[in-house]
Short mmCIF file of C-alpha atoms in Angstrom, two decimals:
data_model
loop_
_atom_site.label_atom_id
_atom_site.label_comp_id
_atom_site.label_asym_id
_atom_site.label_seq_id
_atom_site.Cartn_x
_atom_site.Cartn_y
_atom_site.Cartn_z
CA UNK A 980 0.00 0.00 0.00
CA UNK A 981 1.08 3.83 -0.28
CA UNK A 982 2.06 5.41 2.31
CA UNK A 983 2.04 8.72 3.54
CA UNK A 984 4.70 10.69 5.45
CA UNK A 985 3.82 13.62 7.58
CA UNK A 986 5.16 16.14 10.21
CA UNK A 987 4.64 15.08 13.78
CA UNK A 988 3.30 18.28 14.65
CA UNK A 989 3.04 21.75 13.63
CA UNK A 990 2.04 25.34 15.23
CA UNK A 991 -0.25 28.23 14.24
CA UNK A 992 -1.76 31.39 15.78
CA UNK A 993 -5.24 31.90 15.99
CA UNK A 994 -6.62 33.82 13.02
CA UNK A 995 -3.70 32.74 10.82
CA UNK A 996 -3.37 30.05 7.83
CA UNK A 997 -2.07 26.46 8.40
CA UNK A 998 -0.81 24.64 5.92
CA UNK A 999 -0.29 21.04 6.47
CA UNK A 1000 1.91 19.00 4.25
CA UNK A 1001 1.50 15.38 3.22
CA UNK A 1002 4.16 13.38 1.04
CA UNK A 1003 3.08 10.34 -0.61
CA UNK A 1004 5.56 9.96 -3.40
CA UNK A 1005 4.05 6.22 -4.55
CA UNK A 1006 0.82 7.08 -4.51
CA UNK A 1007 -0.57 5.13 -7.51
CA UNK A 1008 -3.27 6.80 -10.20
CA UNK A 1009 -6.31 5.71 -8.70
CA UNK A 1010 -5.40 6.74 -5.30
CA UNK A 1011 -7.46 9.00 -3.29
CA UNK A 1012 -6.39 11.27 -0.81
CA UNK A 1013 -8.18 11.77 2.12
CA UNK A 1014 -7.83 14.17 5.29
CA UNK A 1015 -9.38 13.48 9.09
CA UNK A 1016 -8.55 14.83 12.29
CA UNK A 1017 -8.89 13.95 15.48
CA UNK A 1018 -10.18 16.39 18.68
CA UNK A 1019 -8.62 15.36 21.68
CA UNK A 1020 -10.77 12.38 23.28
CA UNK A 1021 -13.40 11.99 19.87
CA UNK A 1022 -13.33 9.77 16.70
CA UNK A 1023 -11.41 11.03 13.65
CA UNK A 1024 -14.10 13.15 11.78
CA UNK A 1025 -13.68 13.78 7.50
CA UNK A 1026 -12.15 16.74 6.73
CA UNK A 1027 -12.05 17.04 2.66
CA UNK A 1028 -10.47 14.45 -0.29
CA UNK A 1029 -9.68 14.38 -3.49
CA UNK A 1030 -8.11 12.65 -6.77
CA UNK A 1031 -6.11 15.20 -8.77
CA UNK A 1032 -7.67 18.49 -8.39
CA UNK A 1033 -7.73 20.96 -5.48
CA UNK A 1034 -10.79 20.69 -3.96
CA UNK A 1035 -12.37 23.28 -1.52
CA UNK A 1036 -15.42 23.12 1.35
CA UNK A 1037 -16.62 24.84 4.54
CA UNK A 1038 -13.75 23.17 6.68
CA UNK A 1039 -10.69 23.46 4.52
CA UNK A 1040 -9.11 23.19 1.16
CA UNK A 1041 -6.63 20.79 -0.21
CA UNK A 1042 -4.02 21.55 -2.56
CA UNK A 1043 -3.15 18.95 -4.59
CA UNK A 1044 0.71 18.70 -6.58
CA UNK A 1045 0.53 18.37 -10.27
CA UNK A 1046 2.65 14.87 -9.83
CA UNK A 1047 -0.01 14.03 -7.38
CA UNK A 1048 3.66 13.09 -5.10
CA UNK A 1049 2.56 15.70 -2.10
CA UNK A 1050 -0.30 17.72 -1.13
CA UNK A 1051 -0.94 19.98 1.56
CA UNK A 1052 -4.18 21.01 3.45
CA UNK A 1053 -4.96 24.24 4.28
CA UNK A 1054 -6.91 25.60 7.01
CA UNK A 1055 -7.63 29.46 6.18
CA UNK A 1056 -8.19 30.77 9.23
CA UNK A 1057 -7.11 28.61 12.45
CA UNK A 1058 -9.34 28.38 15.63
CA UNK A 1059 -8.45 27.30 18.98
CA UNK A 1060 -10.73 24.34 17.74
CA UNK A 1061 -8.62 23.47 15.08
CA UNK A 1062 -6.42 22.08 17.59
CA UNK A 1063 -6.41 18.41 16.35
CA UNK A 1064 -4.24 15.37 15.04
CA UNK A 1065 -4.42 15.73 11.23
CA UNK A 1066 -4.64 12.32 9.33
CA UNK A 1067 -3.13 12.06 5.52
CA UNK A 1068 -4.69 8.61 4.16
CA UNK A 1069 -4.08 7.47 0.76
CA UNK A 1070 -7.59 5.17 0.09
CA UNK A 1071 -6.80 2.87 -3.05
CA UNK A 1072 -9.05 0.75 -4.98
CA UNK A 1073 -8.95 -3.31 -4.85
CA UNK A 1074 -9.64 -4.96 -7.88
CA UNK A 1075 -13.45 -5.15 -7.13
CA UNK A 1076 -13.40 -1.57 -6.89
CA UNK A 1077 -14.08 -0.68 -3.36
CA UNK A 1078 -11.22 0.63 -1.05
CA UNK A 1079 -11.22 -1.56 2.69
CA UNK A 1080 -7.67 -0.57 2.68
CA UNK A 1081 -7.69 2.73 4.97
CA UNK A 1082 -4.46 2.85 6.80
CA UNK A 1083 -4.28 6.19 8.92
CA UNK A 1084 -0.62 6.70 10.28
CA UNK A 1085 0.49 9.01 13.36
CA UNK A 1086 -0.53 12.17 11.38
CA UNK A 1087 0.30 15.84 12.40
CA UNK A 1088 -0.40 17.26 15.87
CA UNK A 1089 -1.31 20.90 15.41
CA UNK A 1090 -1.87 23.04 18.49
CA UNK A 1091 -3.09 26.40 17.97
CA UNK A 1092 -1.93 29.03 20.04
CA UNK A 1093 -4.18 32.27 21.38
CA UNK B 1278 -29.87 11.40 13.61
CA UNK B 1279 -27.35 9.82 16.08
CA UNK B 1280 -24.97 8.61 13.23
CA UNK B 1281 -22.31 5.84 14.66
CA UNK B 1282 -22.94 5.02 18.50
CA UNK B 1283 -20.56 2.67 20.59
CA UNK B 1284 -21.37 1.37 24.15
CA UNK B 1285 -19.41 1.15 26.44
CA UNK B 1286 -17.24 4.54 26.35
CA UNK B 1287 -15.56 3.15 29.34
CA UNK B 1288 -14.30 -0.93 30.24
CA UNK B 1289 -11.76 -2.50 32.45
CA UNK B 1290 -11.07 -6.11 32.03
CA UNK B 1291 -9.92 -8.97 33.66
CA UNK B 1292 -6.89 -11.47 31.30
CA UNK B 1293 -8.70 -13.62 30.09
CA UNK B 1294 -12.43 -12.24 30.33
CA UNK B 1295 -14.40 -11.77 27.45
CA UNK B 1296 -16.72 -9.06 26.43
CA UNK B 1297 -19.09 -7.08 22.90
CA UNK B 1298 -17.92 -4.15 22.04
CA UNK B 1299 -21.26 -2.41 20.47
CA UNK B 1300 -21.57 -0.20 17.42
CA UNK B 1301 -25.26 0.77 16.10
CA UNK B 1302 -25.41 3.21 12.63
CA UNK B 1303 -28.60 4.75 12.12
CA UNK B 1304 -27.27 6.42 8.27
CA UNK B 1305 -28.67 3.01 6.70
CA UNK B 1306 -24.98 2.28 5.63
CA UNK B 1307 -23.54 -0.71 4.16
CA UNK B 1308 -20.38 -0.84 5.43
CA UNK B 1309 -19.27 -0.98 8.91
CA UNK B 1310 -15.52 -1.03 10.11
CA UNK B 1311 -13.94 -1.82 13.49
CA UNK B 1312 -10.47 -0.01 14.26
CA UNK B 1313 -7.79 0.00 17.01
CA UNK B 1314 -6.07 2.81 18.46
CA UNK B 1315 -2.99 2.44 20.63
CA UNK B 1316 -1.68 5.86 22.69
CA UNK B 1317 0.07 8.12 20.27
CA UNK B 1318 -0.60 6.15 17.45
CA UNK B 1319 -2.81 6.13 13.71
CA UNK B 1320 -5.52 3.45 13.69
CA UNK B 1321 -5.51 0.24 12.66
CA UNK B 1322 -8.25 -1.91 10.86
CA UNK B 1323 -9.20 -4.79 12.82
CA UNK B 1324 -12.51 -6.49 11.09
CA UNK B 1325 -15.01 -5.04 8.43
CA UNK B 1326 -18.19 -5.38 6.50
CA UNK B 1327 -19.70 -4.82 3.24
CA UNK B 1328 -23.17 -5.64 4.57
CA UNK B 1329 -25.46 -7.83 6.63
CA UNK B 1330 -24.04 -11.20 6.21
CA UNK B 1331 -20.55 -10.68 5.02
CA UNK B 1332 -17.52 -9.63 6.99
CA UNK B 1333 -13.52 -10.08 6.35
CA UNK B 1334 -10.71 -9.25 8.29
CA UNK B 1335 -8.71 -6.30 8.28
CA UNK B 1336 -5.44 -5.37 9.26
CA UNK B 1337 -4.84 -6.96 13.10
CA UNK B 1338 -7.65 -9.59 13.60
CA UNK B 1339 -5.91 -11.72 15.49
CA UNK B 1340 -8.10 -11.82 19.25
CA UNK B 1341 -11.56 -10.49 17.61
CA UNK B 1342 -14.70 -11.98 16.41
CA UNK B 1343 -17.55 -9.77 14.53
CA UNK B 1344 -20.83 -10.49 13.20
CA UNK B 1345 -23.01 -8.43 11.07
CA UNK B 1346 -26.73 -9.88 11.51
CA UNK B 1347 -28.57 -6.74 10.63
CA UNK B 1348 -27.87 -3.37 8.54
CA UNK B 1349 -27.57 -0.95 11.57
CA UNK B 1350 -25.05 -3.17 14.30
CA UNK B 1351 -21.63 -4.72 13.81
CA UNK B 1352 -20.68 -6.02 17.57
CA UNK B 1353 -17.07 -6.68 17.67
CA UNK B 1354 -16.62 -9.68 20.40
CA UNK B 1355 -13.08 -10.00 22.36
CA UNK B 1356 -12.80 -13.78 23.57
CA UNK B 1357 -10.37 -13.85 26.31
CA UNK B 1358 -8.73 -10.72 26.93
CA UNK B 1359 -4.77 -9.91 26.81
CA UNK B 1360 -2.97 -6.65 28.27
CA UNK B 1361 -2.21 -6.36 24.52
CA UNK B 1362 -5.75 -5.62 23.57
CA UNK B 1363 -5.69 -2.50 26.19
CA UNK B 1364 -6.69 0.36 23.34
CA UNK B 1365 -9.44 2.71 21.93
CA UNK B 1366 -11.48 1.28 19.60
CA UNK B 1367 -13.43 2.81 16.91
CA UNK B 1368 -16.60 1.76 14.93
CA UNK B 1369 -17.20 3.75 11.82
CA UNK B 1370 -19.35 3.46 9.05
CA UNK B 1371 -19.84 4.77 5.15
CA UNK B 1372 -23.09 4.29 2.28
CA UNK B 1373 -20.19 2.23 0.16
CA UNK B 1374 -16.66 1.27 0.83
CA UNK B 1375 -15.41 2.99 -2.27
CA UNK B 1376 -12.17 4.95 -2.55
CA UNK B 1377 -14.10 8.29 -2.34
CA UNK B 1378 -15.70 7.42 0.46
CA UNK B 1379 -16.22 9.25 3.76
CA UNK B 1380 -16.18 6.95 6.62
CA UNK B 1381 -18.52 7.96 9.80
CA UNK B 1382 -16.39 7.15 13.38
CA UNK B 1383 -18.48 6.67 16.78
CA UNK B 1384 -16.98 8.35 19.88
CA UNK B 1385 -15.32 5.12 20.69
CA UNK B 1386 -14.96 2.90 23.78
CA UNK B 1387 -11.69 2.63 26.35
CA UNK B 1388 -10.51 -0.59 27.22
CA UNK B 1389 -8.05 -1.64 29.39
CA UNK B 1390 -7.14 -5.20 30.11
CA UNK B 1391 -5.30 -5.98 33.95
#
């Protein structure tokens, strides 16, 4: 399976942009990538995904490299609730077309200071 | 609706006990996943299912038993408990297991194993 590397954690101010960064440099062509997080002491929730286009909704937007080898999700404006592990997950499709292989990794700690 | 809901929140067990770990959707979705979480770490698959009827294992089944007898619950059954099963554990849930997917997580239930 691809895999994906990202930073153990990151900071941000309140207010500002975040901009996580995910490398998955053998990510294969019908790969998706996906983005959860985690609030401290709660299930991973969806965040946003995509194939090979940026992609934008009411949480976040994602940012997608032309080589499809990295992308990087961007919060626009950080809130102390924001304050989350951030899962990169590659989701790939088996041969009968449905993807049971989602792997999420140790992700990026972001804490979001006042 | 209450989406993904998991009973207990809260367990301590006994080696060698046994106990259900209960996960109810109310989203009429077809699939139904179990995961692990160990402290500071991603999650890991454990069992799923692609609909009443029909389950397969996932990632680290080894210890677990699941059935699916009905649309909405996907119990995942722990035999006789180890200190290595001490973890979170996750139900989650999504219409179809495709790629592009979202998957729905419960709040998840605490287990530790003395």
């Amino acid at each position: 399976d691809a895999k994906t590397t990202q930073p153990n954690s990151m900071e941000s101010n309140e207010e500002e942009p975040v901009h996580l960064p995910c490398n998955h440099s053998t990510i294969s062509g019908t790969d998706y990538i996906h983005w959860y997080r985690q609030l401290p002491s709660q299930g991973p929730e969806y965040v946003i995904h995509g194939l090979t286009s940026n992609v934008n909704n009411r949480m976040a937007s994602l940012a997608i490299a032309e080589d499809r080898k990295s992308s990087t999700l961007i919060l626009h404006r950080a809130t102390l609730r924001d304050a989350a592990v951030y899962y990169c997950i590659l989701r790939s499709r088996t041969r009968d077309n449905y993807g049971q292989n989602f792997v999420f990794g140790p992700g990026t700690r972001l804490s979001v200071l006042p | 609706n209450a989406g993904v809901t998991q009973t207990p929140k809260f367990r301590i067990l006994k080696i060698g006990q046994s106990m259900t770990l209960q996960c109810t959707q109310d989203m009429n979705h077809n699939y139904m996943y179990w995961y692990r979480q160990d402290p500071g770490m991603g999650l890991k698959l454990i069992y799923y299912s692609v609909g009443a009827g029909i389950t397969d294992k996932g990632e680290v089944p080894n210890g677990y038993n699941v059935s699916r007898s009905t649309t909405e619950d996907f119990p995942l059954r722990l035999e006789l408990a180890a200190p290595s099963q001490t973890s979170v554990y996750f139900c989650a849930s999504s219409y179809l297991g495709r790629a592009e997917d979202e998957q729905f997580f419960g709040p998840g239930t605490r287990l530790t194993v003395l």
